[in-house]
Tab-separated table of C-alpha atoms and ligand atoms in Angstrom:
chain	number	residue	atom	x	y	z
A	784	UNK	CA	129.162	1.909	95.269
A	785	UNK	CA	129.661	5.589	94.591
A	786	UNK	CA	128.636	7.252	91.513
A	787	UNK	CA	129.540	10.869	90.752
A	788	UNK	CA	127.949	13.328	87.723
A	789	UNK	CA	130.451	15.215	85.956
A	790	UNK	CA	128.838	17.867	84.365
A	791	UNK	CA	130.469	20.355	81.503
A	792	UNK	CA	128.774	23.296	80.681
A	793	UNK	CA	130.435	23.430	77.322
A	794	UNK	CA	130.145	19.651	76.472
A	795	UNK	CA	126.796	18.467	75.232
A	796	UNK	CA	127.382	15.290	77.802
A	797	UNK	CA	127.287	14.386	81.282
A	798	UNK	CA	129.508	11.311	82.571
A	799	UNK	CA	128.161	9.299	85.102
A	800	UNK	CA	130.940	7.449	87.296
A	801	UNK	CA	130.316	4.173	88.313
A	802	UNK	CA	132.911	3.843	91.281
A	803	UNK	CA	132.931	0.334	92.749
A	804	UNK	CA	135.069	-0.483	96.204
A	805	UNK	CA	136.866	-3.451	93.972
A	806	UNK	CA	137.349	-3.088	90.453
A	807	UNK	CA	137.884	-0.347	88.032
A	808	UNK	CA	136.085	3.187	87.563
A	809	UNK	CA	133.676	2.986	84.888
A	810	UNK	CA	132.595	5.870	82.760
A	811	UNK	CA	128.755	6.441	81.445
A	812	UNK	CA	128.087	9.353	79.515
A	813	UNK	CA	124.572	10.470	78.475
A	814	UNK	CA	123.788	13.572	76.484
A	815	UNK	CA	122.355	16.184	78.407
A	816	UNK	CA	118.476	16.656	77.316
A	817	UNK	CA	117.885	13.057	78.538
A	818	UNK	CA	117.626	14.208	82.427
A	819	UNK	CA	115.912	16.778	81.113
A	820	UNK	CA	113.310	15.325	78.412
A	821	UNK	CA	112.806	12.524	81.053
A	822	UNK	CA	111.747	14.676	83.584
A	823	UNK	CA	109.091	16.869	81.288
A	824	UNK	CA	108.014	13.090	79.896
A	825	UNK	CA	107.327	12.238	83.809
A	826	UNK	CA	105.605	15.207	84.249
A	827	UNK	CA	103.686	15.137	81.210
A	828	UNK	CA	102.283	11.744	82.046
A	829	UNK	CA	101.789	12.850	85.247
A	830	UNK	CA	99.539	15.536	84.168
A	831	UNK	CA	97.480	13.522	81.420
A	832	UNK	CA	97.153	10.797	83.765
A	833	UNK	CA	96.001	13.069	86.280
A	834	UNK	CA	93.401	14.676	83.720
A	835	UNK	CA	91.944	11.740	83.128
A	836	UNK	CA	91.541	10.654	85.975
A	837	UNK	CA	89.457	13.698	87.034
A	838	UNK	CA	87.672	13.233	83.720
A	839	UNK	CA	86.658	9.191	84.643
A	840	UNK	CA	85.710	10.366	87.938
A	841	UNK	CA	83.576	13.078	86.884
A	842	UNK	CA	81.957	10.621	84.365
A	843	UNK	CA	81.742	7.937	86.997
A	844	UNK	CA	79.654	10.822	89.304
A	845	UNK	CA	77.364	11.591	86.130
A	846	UNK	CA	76.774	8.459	85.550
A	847	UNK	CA	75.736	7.384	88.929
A	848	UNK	CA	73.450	10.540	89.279
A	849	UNK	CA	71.938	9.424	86.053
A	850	UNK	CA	71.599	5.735	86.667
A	851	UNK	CA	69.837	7.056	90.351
A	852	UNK	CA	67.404	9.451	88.592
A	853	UNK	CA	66.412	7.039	86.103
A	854	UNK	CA	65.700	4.166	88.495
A	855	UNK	CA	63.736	6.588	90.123
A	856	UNK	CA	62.114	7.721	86.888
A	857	UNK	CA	61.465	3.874	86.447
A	858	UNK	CA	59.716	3.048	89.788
A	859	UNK	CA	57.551	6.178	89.321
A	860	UNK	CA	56.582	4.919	85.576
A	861	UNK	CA	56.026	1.146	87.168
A	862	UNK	CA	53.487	2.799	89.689
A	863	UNK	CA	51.758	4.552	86.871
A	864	UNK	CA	51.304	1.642	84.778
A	865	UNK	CA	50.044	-0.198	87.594
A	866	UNK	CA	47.647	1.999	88.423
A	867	UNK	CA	46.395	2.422	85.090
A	868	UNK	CA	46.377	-1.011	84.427
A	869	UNK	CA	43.671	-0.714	87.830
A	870	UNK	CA	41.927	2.334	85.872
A	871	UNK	CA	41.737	-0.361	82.551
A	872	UNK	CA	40.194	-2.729	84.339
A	873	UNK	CA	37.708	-0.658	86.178
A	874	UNK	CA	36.551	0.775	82.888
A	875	UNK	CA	36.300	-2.705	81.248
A	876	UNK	CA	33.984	-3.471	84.166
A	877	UNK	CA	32.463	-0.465	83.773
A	878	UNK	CA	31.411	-1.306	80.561
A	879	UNK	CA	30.289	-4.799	80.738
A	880	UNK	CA	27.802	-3.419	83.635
A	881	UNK	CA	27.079	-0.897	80.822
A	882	UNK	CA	26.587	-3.883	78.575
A	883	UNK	CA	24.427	-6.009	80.716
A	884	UNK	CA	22.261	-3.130	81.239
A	885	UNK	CA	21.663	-2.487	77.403
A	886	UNK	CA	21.146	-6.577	77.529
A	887	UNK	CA	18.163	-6.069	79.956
A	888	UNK	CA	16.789	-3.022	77.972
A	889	UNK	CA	16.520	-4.907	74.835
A	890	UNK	CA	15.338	-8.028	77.189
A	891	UNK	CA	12.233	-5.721	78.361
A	892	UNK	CA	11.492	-4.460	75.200
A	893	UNK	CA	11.251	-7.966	73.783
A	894	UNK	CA	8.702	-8.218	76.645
A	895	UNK	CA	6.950	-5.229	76.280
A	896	UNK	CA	6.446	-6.435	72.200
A	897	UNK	CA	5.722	-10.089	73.284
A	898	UNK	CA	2.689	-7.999	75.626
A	899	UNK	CA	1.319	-6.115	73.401
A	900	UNK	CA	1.589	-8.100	70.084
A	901	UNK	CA	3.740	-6.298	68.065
A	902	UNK	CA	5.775	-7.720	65.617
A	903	UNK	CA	9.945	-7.961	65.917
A	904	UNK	CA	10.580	-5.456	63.609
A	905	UNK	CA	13.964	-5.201	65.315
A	906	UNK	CA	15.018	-8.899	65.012
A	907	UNK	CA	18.760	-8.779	64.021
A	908	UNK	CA	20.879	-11.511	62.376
A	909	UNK	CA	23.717	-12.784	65.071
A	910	UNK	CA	25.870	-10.332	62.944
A	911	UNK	CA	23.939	-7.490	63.566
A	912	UNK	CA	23.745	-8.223	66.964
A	913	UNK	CA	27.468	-8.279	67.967
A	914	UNK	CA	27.845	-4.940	65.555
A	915	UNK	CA	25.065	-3.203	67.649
A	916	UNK	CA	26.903	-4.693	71.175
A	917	UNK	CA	30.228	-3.361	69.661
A	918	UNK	CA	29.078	0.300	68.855
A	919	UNK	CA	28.279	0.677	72.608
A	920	UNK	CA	27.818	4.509	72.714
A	921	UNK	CA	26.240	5.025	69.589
A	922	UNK	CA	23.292	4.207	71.061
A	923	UNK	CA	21.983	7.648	71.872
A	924	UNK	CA	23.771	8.382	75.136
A	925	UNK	CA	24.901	11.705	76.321
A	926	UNK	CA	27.009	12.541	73.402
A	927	UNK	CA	29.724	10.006	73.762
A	928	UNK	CA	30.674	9.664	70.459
A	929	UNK	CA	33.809	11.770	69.987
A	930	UNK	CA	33.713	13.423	73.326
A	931	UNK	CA	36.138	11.265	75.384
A	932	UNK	CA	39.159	13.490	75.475
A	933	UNK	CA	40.468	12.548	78.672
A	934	UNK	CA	39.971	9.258	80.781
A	935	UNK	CA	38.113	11.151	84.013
A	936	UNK	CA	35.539	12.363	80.910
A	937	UNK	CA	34.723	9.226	79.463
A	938	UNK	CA	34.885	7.430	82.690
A	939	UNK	CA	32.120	10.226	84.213
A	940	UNK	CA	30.399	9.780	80.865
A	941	UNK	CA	30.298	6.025	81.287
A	942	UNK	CA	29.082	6.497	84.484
A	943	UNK	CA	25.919	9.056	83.225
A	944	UNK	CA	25.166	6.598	80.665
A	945	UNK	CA	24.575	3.724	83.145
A	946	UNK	CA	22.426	5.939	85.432
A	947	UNK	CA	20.671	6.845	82.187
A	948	UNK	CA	20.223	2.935	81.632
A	949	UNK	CA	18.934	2.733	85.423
A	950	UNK	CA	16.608	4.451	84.516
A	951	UNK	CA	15.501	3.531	80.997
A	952	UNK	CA	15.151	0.229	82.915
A	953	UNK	CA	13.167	0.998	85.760
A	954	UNK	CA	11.203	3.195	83.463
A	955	UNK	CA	10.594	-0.199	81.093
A	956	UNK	CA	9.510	-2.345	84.626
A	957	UNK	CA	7.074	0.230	85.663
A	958	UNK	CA	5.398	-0.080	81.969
A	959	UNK	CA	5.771	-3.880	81.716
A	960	UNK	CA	3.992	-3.586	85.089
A	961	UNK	CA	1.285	-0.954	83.537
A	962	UNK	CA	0.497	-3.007	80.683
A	963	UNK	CA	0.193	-6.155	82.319
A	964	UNK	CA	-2.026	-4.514	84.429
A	965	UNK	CA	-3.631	-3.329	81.373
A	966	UNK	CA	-4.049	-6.473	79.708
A	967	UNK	CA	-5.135	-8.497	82.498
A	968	UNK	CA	-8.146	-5.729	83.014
A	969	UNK	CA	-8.345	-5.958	79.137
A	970	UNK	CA	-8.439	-9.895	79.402
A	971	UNK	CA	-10.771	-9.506	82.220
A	972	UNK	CA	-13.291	-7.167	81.101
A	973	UNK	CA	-16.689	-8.648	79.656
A	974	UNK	CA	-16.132	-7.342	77.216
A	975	UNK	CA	-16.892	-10.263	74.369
A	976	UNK	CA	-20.105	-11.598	72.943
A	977	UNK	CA	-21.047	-14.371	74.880
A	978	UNK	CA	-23.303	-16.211	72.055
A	979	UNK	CA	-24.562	-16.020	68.329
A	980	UNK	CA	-28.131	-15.252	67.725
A	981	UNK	CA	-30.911	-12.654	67.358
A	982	UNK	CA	-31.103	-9.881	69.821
A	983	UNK	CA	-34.674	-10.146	70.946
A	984	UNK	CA	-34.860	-7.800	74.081
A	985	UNK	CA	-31.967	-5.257	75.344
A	986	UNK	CA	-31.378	-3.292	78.285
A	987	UNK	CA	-33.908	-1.036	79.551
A	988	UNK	CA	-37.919	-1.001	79.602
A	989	UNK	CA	-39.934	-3.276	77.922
A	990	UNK	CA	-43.573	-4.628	77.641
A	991	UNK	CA	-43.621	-7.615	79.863
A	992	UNK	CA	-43.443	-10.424	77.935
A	993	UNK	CA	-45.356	-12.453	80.762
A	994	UNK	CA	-48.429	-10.222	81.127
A	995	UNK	CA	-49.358	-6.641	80.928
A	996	UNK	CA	-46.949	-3.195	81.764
A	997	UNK	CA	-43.627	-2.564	81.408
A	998	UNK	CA	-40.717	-4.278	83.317
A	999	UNK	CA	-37.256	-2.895	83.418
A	1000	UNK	CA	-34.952	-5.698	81.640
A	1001	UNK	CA	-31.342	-5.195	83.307
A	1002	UNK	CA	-29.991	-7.705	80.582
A	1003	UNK	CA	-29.344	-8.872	77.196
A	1004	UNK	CA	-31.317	-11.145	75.148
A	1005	UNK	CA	-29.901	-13.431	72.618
A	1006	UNK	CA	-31.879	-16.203	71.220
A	1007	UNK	CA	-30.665	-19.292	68.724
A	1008	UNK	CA	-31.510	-23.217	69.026
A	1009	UNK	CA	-31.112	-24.869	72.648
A	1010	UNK	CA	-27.559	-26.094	72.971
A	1011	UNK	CA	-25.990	-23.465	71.273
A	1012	UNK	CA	-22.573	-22.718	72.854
A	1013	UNK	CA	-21.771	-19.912	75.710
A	1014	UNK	CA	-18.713	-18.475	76.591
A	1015	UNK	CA	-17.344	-16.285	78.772
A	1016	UNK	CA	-17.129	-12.596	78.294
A	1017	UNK	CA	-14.046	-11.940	80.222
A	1018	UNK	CA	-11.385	-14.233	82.680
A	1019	UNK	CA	-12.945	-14.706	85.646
A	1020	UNK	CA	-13.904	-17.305	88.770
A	1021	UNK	CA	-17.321	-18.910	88.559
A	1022	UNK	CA	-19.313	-17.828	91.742
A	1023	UNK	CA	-22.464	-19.370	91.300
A	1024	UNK	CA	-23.444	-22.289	89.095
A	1025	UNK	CA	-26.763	-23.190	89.985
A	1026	UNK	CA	-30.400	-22.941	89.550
A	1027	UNK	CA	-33.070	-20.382	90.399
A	1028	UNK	CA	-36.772	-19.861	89.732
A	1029	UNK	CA	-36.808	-16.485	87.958
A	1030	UNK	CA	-32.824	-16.995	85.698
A	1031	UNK	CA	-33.290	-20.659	85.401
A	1032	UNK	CA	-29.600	-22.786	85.009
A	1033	UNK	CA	-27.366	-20.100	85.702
A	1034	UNK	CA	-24.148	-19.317	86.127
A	1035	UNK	CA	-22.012	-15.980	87.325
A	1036	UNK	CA	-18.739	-15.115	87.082
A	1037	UNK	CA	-16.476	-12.260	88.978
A	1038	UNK	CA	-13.747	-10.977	87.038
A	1039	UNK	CA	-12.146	-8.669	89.643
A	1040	UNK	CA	-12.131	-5.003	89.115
A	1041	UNK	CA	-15.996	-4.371	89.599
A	1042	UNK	CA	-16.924	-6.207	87.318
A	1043	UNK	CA	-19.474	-9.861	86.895
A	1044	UNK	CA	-21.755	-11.435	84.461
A	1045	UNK	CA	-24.337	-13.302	84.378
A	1046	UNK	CA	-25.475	-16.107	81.928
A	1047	UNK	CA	-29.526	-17.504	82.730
A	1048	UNK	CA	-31.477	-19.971	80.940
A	1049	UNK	CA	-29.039	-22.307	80.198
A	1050	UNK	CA	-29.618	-26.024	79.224
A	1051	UNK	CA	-26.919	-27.235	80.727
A	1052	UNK	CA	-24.246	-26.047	83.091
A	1053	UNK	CA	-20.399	-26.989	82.114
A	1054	UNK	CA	-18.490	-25.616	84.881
A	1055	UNK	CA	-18.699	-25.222	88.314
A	1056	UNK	CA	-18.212	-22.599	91.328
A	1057	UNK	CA	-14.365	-21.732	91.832
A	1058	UNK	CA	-13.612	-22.696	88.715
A	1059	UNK	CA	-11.178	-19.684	87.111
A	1060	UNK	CA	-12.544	-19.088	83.351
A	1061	UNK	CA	-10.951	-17.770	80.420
A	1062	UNK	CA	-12.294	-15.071	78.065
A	1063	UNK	CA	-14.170	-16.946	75.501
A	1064	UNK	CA	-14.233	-20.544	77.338
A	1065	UNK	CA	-17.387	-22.546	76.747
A	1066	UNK	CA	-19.407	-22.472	80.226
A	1067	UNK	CA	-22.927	-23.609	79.341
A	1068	UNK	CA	-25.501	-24.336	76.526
A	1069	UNK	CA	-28.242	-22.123	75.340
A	1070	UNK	CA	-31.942	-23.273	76.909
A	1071	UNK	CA	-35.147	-22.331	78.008
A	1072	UNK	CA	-34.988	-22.718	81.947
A	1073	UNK	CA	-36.711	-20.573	84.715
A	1074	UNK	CA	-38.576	-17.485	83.446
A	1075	UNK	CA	-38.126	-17.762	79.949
A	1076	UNK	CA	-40.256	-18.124	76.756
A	1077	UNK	CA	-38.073	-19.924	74.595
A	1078	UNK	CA	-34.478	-20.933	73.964
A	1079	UNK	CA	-32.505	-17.525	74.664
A	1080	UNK	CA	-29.098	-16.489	76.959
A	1081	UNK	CA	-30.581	-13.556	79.432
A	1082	UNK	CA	-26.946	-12.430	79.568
A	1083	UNK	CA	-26.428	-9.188	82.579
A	1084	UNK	CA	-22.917	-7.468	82.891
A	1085	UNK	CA	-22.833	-5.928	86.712
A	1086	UNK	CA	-20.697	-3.231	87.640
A	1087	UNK	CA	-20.197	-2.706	91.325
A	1088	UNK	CA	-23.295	-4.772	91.878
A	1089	UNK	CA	-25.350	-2.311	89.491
A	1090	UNK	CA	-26.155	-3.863	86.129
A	1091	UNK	CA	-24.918	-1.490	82.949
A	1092	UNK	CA	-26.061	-2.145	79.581
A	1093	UNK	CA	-24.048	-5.111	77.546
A	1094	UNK	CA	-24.043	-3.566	74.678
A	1095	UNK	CA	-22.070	-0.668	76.381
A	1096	UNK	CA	-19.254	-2.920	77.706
A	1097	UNK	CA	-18.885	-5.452	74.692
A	1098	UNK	CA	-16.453	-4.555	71.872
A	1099	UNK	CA	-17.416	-5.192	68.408
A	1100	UNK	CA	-21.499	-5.304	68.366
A	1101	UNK	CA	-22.553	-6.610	65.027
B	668	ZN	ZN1	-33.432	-11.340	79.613
Protein backbone atom coordinates (compact mmCIF):
# COMPACT_ATOMS: atom_id res chain seq x y z
CA UNK A 1 0.00 0.00 0.00
CA UNK A 2 1.12 3.41 -1.16
CA UNK A 3 -0.32 6.54 0.03
CA UNK A 4 0.59 9.91 -1.49
CA UNK A 5 -0.26 13.74 0.05
CA UNK A 6 -1.48 16.04 -2.43
CA UNK A 7 -1.04 19.27 -1.17
CA UNK A 8 -2.62 22.74 -2.75
CA UNK A 9 -1.38 25.80 -1.62
CA UNK A 10 -4.54 27.56 -2.61
CA UNK A 11 -7.03 24.86 -1.34
CA UNK A 12 -7.72 24.82 2.36
CA UNK A 13 -7.32 20.73 2.02
CA UNK A 14 -4.87 18.12 1.66
CA UNK A 15 -5.94 14.65 -0.03
CA UNK A 16 -4.47 11.73 1.23
CA UNK A 17 -4.34 8.75 -1.43
CA UNK A 18 -4.94 5.51 -0.30
CA UNK A 19 -3.37 3.42 -3.27
CA UNK A 20 -3.89 -0.32 -2.79
CA UNK A 21 -2.03 -3.04 -5.30
CA UNK A 22 -5.83 -4.51 -5.95
CA UNK A 23 -8.69 -2.37 -5.83
CA UNK A 24 -9.48 1.18 -6.50
CA UNK A 25 -7.63 4.56 -5.47
CA UNK A 26 -9.28 6.03 -2.62
CA UNK A 27 -9.31 9.69 -1.82
CA UNK A 28 -9.06 11.22 1.98
CA UNK A 29 -9.03 14.75 2.33
CA UNK A 30 -8.37 16.57 5.65
CA UNK A 31 -8.27 20.31 6.09
CA UNK A 32 -5.00 21.61 6.52
CA UNK A 33 -4.60 22.93 10.33
CA UNK A 34 -5.21 19.31 11.46
CA UNK A 35 -1.36 18.23 10.73
CA UNK A 36 -0.70 21.24 12.05
CA UNK A 37 -2.93 21.70 15.37
CA UNK A 38 -2.00 17.98 15.97
CA UNK A 39 1.45 18.53 16.04
CA UNK A 40 1.36 21.84 18.53
CA UNK A 41 -1.35 19.50 20.65
CA UNK A 42 1.64 16.76 20.77
CA UNK A 43 3.94 19.18 21.68
CA UNK A 44 1.93 20.91 24.10
CA UNK A 45 1.33 17.74 26.03
CA UNK A 46 4.65 17.00 25.66
CA UNK A 47 5.71 20.04 27.43
CA UNK A 48 3.01 20.00 30.36
CA UNK A 49 3.69 16.48 30.83
CA UNK A 50 7.21 17.16 30.96
CA UNK A 51 6.60 20.11 33.57
CA UNK A 52 5.07 18.09 35.73
CA UNK A 53 6.99 15.69 35.82
CA UNK A 54 9.94 17.87 36.95
CA UNK A 55 7.47 19.41 39.38
CA UNK A 56 6.51 15.61 41.07
CA UNK A 57 10.07 14.92 41.10
CA UNK A 58 11.13 17.96 42.74
CA UNK A 59 8.28 17.38 45.30
CA UNK A 60 9.19 13.74 45.61
CA UNK A 61 13.09 15.12 46.54
CA UNK A 62 11.48 17.67 49.16
CA UNK A 63 9.62 15.40 50.52
CA UNK A 64 12.16 12.78 51.12
CA UNK A 65 14.64 15.46 52.55
CA UNK A 66 11.84 16.37 54.84
CA UNK A 67 10.62 12.97 55.87
CA UNK A 68 14.79 12.28 56.57
CA UNK A 69 15.19 15.45 58.70
CA UNK A 70 12.22 14.84 60.65
CA UNK A 71 12.98 11.21 61.52
CA UNK A 72 16.05 12.56 62.56
CA UNK A 73 14.39 15.38 64.47
CA UNK A 74 12.31 12.43 66.02
CA UNK A 75 15.14 10.12 67.25
CA UNK A 76 16.89 13.19 68.72
CA UNK A 77 13.45 14.22 70.63
CA UNK A 78 13.05 10.24 71.69
CA UNK A 79 16.64 10.52 73.29
CA UNK A 80 15.66 13.65 75.08
CA UNK A 81 12.62 12.36 76.55
CA UNK A 82 14.38 9.42 77.64
CA UNK A 83 16.81 11.05 79.29
CA UNK A 84 14.61 13.29 81.02
CA UNK A 85 12.38 10.76 81.92
CA UNK A 86 16.08 9.44 83.81
CA UNK A 87 16.45 13.20 85.17
CA UNK A 88 12.43 12.72 86.57
CA UNK A 89 13.16 9.91 88.23
CA UNK A 90 16.38 10.90 89.81
CA UNK A 91 14.69 13.96 91.22
CA UNK A 92 11.69 11.93 92.53
CA UNK A 93 14.36 9.94 94.37
CA UNK A 94 15.93 12.81 95.24
CA UNK A 95 13.16 13.91 97.03
CA UNK A 96 11.89 10.98 98.84
CA UNK A 97 15.64 10.82 100.38
CA UNK A 98 14.77 14.51 101.04
CA UNK A 99 11.57 13.24 102.59
CA UNK A 100 12.89 10.50 104.73
CA UNK A 101 15.33 12.84 106.07
CA UNK A 102 12.65 15.48 107.21
CA UNK A 103 10.88 12.02 108.59
CA UNK A 104 13.95 11.42 110.88
CA UNK A 105 14.20 15.16 111.89
CA UNK A 106 10.75 15.27 113.15
CA UNK A 107 11.48 11.50 114.53
CA UNK A 108 14.44 13.09 116.78
CA UNK A 109 12.66 15.91 117.80
CA UNK A 110 9.82 13.73 119.07
CA UNK A 111 12.76 12.22 121.03
CA UNK A 112 14.42 15.09 122.11
CA UNK A 113 10.59 16.30 123.63
CA UNK A 114 9.88 12.71 124.92
CA UNK A 115 13.68 13.49 126.93
CA UNK A 116 13.15 16.39 128.24
CA UNK A 117 9.36 16.46 129.04
CA UNK A 118 7.99 18.86 126.96
CA UNK A 119 4.71 18.78 125.78
CA UNK A 120 3.69 18.05 121.79
CA UNK A 121 2.85 21.33 121.06
CA UNK A 122 3.45 20.33 117.44
CA UNK A 123 1.09 17.28 117.31
CA UNK A 124 -0.70 17.58 113.89
CA UNK A 125 -3.99 15.96 112.77
CA UNK A 126 -3.17 13.20 109.83
CA UNK A 127 -4.31 16.21 107.62
CA UNK A 128 -1.86 18.44 108.73
CA UNK A 129 0.63 16.03 108.44
CA UNK A 130 0.41 15.11 104.70
CA UNK A 131 -0.04 19.17 104.05
CA UNK A 132 3.31 19.77 105.94
CA UNK A 133 4.98 16.47 103.85
CA UNK A 134 3.47 18.10 100.66
CA UNK A 135 4.93 21.71 101.10
CA UNK A 136 8.44 20.10 101.08
CA UNK A 137 10.54 23.31 100.66
CA UNK A 138 8.65 25.55 102.64
CA UNK A 139 10.27 24.34 105.36
CA UNK A 140 13.00 26.92 105.71
CA UNK A 141 15.56 25.64 103.22
CA UNK A 142 17.87 27.70 101.19
CA UNK A 143 15.29 29.77 99.53
CA UNK A 144 13.59 27.21 97.42
CA UNK A 145 10.44 28.59 97.21
CA UNK A 146 10.23 30.33 93.83
CA UNK A 147 13.82 29.95 92.93
CA UNK A 148 13.79 26.82 90.70
CA UNK A 149 14.13 28.38 87.30
CA UNK A 150 15.94 25.76 85.66
CA UNK A 151 16.20 21.91 86.47
CA UNK A 152 20.31 21.95 87.22
CA UNK A 153 19.05 24.86 90.00
CA UNK A 154 16.54 23.06 91.74
CA UNK A 155 18.27 19.82 91.38
CA UNK A 156 21.67 21.61 93.13
CA UNK A 157 19.16 23.17 95.50
CA UNK A 158 17.68 19.79 96.34
CA UNK A 159 20.89 18.60 96.81
CA UNK A 160 21.98 21.70 99.50
CA UNK A 161 18.86 21.07 101.25
CA UNK A 162 19.65 17.38 101.98
CA UNK A 163 23.22 18.22 103.12
CA UNK A 164 21.48 20.87 105.21
CA UNK A 165 19.21 17.92 106.61
CA UNK A 166 22.59 15.84 107.17
CA UNK A 167 23.33 17.98 109.19
CA UNK A 168 20.28 19.18 111.11
CA UNK A 169 20.33 15.41 111.82
CA UNK A 170 23.60 14.72 113.02
CA UNK A 171 23.33 17.97 114.84
CA UNK A 172 19.87 16.43 116.62
CA UNK A 173 22.02 12.84 117.47
CA UNK A 174 24.82 14.67 119.03
CA UNK A 175 22.08 16.53 121.40
CA UNK A 176 19.89 13.43 121.93
CA UNK A 177 23.31 12.04 122.93
CA UNK A 178 24.07 15.33 125.24
CA UNK A 179 20.92 15.19 126.98
CA UNK A 180 20.80 11.70 127.66
CA UNK A 181 23.96 12.16 129.02
CA UNK A 182 22.47 14.93 130.87
CA UNK A 183 19.66 13.20 132.28
CA UNK A 184 21.26 10.11 133.24
CA UNK A 185 23.88 12.44 135.41
CA UNK A 186 20.62 14.33 136.38
CA UNK A 187 18.92 10.88 137.29
CA UNK A 188 22.08 9.92 138.91
CA UNK A 189 23.01 12.71 141.01
CA UNK A 190 22.02 12.54 144.87
CA UNK A 191 20.50 14.89 144.50
CA UNK A 192 16.91 14.01 146.40
CA UNK A 193 15.96 13.94 150.04
CA UNK A 194 16.45 10.66 151.19
CA UNK A 195 13.83 10.82 154.29
CA UNK A 196 11.20 13.08 156.15
CA UNK A 197 12.06 14.37 159.51
CA UNK A 198 13.80 17.00 161.66
CA UNK A 199 17.26 18.04 160.77
CA UNK A 200 19.04 17.54 164.04
CA UNK A 201 22.83 17.85 163.11
CA UNK A 202 24.33 19.06 159.55
CA UNK A 203 27.57 19.09 158.00
CA UNK A 204 30.42 20.54 159.69
CA UNK A 205 31.58 20.91 163.51
CA UNK A 206 29.63 20.07 166.25
CA UNK A 207 29.73 19.41 170.09
CA UNK A 208 30.10 15.72 170.38
CA UNK A 209 27.08 14.36 171.19
CA UNK A 210 28.94 11.32 172.94
CA UNK A 211 31.18 13.28 175.32
CA UNK A 212 33.04 16.48 175.46
CA UNK A 213 34.77 18.72 172.23
CA UNK A 214 33.87 19.14 168.98
CA UNK A 215 33.80 16.42 166.22
CA UNK A 216 33.62 17.22 162.58
CA UNK A 217 30.13 15.60 161.32
CA UNK A 218 30.76 14.81 157.45
CA UNK A 219 26.90 14.03 157.22
CA UNK A 220 23.36 14.80 157.49
CA UNK A 221 21.09 14.15 160.26
CA UNK A 222 17.48 13.45 159.88
CA UNK A 223 15.51 12.04 162.65
CA UNK A 224 11.59 10.66 162.64
CA UNK A 225 10.13 7.28 164.26
CA UNK A 226 12.20 3.92 163.56
CA UNK A 227 10.88 2.40 160.37
CA UNK A 228 10.35 5.38 158.61
CA UNK A 229 11.08 4.85 154.87
CA UNK A 230 14.60 5.62 152.95
CA UNK A 231 15.20 6.08 149.54
CA UNK A 232 17.70 6.64 147.34
CA UNK A 233 19.07 9.98 146.41
CA UNK A 234 20.13 9.23 142.96
CA UNK A 235 20.30 5.75 140.45
CA UNK A 236 22.94 3.91 141.50
CA UNK A 237 24.50 0.15 142.40
CA UNK A 238 24.47 -0.78 146.07
CA UNK A 239 28.18 -1.39 147.14
CA UNK A 240 27.92 -2.17 150.58
CA UNK A 241 24.93 -3.36 152.58
CA UNK A 242 26.14 -4.30 155.79
CA UNK A 243 26.90 -3.53 159.29
CA UNK A 244 29.60 -1.59 161.12
CA UNK A 245 30.32 -0.46 164.68
CA UNK A 246 30.53 3.33 164.30
CA UNK A 247 27.32 3.74 161.02
CA UNK A 248 25.40 0.86 162.33
CA UNK A 249 23.01 -1.05 159.34
CA UNK A 250 24.29 0.64 156.48
CA UNK A 251 24.14 0.78 153.15
CA UNK A 252 26.19 2.76 150.14
CA UNK A 253 25.52 3.32 146.87
CA UNK A 254 27.87 4.51 143.71
CA UNK A 255 26.15 6.38 141.18
CA UNK A 256 29.00 6.79 138.65
CA UNK A 257 30.37 10.15 137.93
CA UNK A 258 32.14 10.78 141.40
CA UNK A 259 29.61 10.53 143.12
CA UNK A 260 28.16 7.91 146.44
CA UNK A 261 26.00 8.09 149.43
CA UNK A 262 25.72 6.79 152.33
CA UNK A 263 22.63 5.84 154.50
CA UNK A 264 23.71 4.60 158.53
CA UNK A 265 21.56 3.66 161.28
CA UNK A 266 19.12 1.87 159.60
CA UNK A 267 16.64 -0.69 161.16
CA UNK A 268 16.54 -2.75 158.56
CA UNK A 269 18.35 -3.25 155.30
CA UNK A 270 16.02 -3.87 152.00
CA UNK A 271 18.45 -4.36 149.36
CA UNK A 272 21.54 -5.84 148.83
CA UNK A 273 25.19 -5.28 147.22
CA UNK A 274 24.97 -5.17 143.25
CA UNK A 275 21.72 -4.39 143.32
CA UNK A 276 21.21 -1.22 140.63
CA UNK A 277 18.78 1.41 142.51
CA UNK A 278 16.57 3.94 141.24
CA UNK A 279 16.33 7.59 142.37
CA UNK A 280 13.80 7.54 145.06
CA UNK A 281 13.56 3.54 145.57
CA UNK A 282 12.95 2.46 149.14
CA UNK A 283 16.41 0.85 150.41
CA UNK A 284 16.09 0.68 154.20
CA UNK A 285 14.12 1.80 157.35
CA UNK A 286 14.98 4.54 159.70
CA UNK A 287 16.73 3.07 163.21
CA UNK A 288 18.98 3.56 165.86
CA UNK A 289 22.00 1.12 165.06
CA UNK A 290 25.81 1.61 165.72
CA UNK A 291 26.80 5.05 167.06
CA UNK A 292 23.66 6.64 167.34
CA UNK A 293 21.43 8.23 170.06
CA UNK A 294 18.16 7.67 168.77
CA UNK A 295 16.15 6.83 165.67
CA UNK A 296 17.87 9.15 162.90
CA UNK A 297 19.34 8.49 158.98
CA UNK A 298 23.23 9.78 159.29
CA UNK A 299 22.90 10.32 155.53
CA UNK A 300 26.84 11.40 153.76
CA UNK A 301 26.98 12.37 149.96
CA UNK A 302 30.87 11.62 148.83
CA UNK A 303 32.38 13.20 146.01
CA UNK A 304 35.54 11.63 144.73
CA UNK A 305 35.83 9.88 148.05
CA UNK A 306 35.64 13.41 149.92
CA UNK A 307 32.32 13.96 151.66
CA UNK A 308 30.53 17.54 150.55
CA UNK A 309 27.74 18.89 152.42
CA UNK A 310 24.04 17.30 151.52
CA UNK A 311 22.44 20.13 151.71
CA UNK A 312 24.73 21.48 148.87
CA UNK A 313 23.94 18.63 146.42
CA UNK A 314 20.10 18.07 147.19
CA UNK A 315 17.55 20.11 145.19
CA UNK A 316 14.64 21.51 146.90
CA UNK A 317 15.67 21.80 150.84
CA UNK A 318 12.56 22.58 152.76
ZN1 LIG B 1 25.26 11.80 161.49
Amino acid sequence: MKTVHIKNKKAKTVSLLIIPHSKEISQINIATWIPKFSICLIMMVLLVSGYLSFNLYTSYNILKQDYSEKSHKLETLEVANQQQRLEIENLRSMSAEVQEKLDTIDDLQEIVKGLVGLEDTSEKTSKDKEQSSSSLPSRGGPGLRGNYSTKSNFESQIKELSSLLDKSSEELSSLINDVEAKLKYLDAKPNLMPTTGKITSGFGYRKNPFGRGREFHNGLDIANNSGTKIKAAGSGVVTFAGYNSSYGRYVMISHGYGYQSVYGHNRKILVKVGDKVEKGQIISEMGSSGRSTGPHLHFEVRLNGNPVDPVKVIDNMD
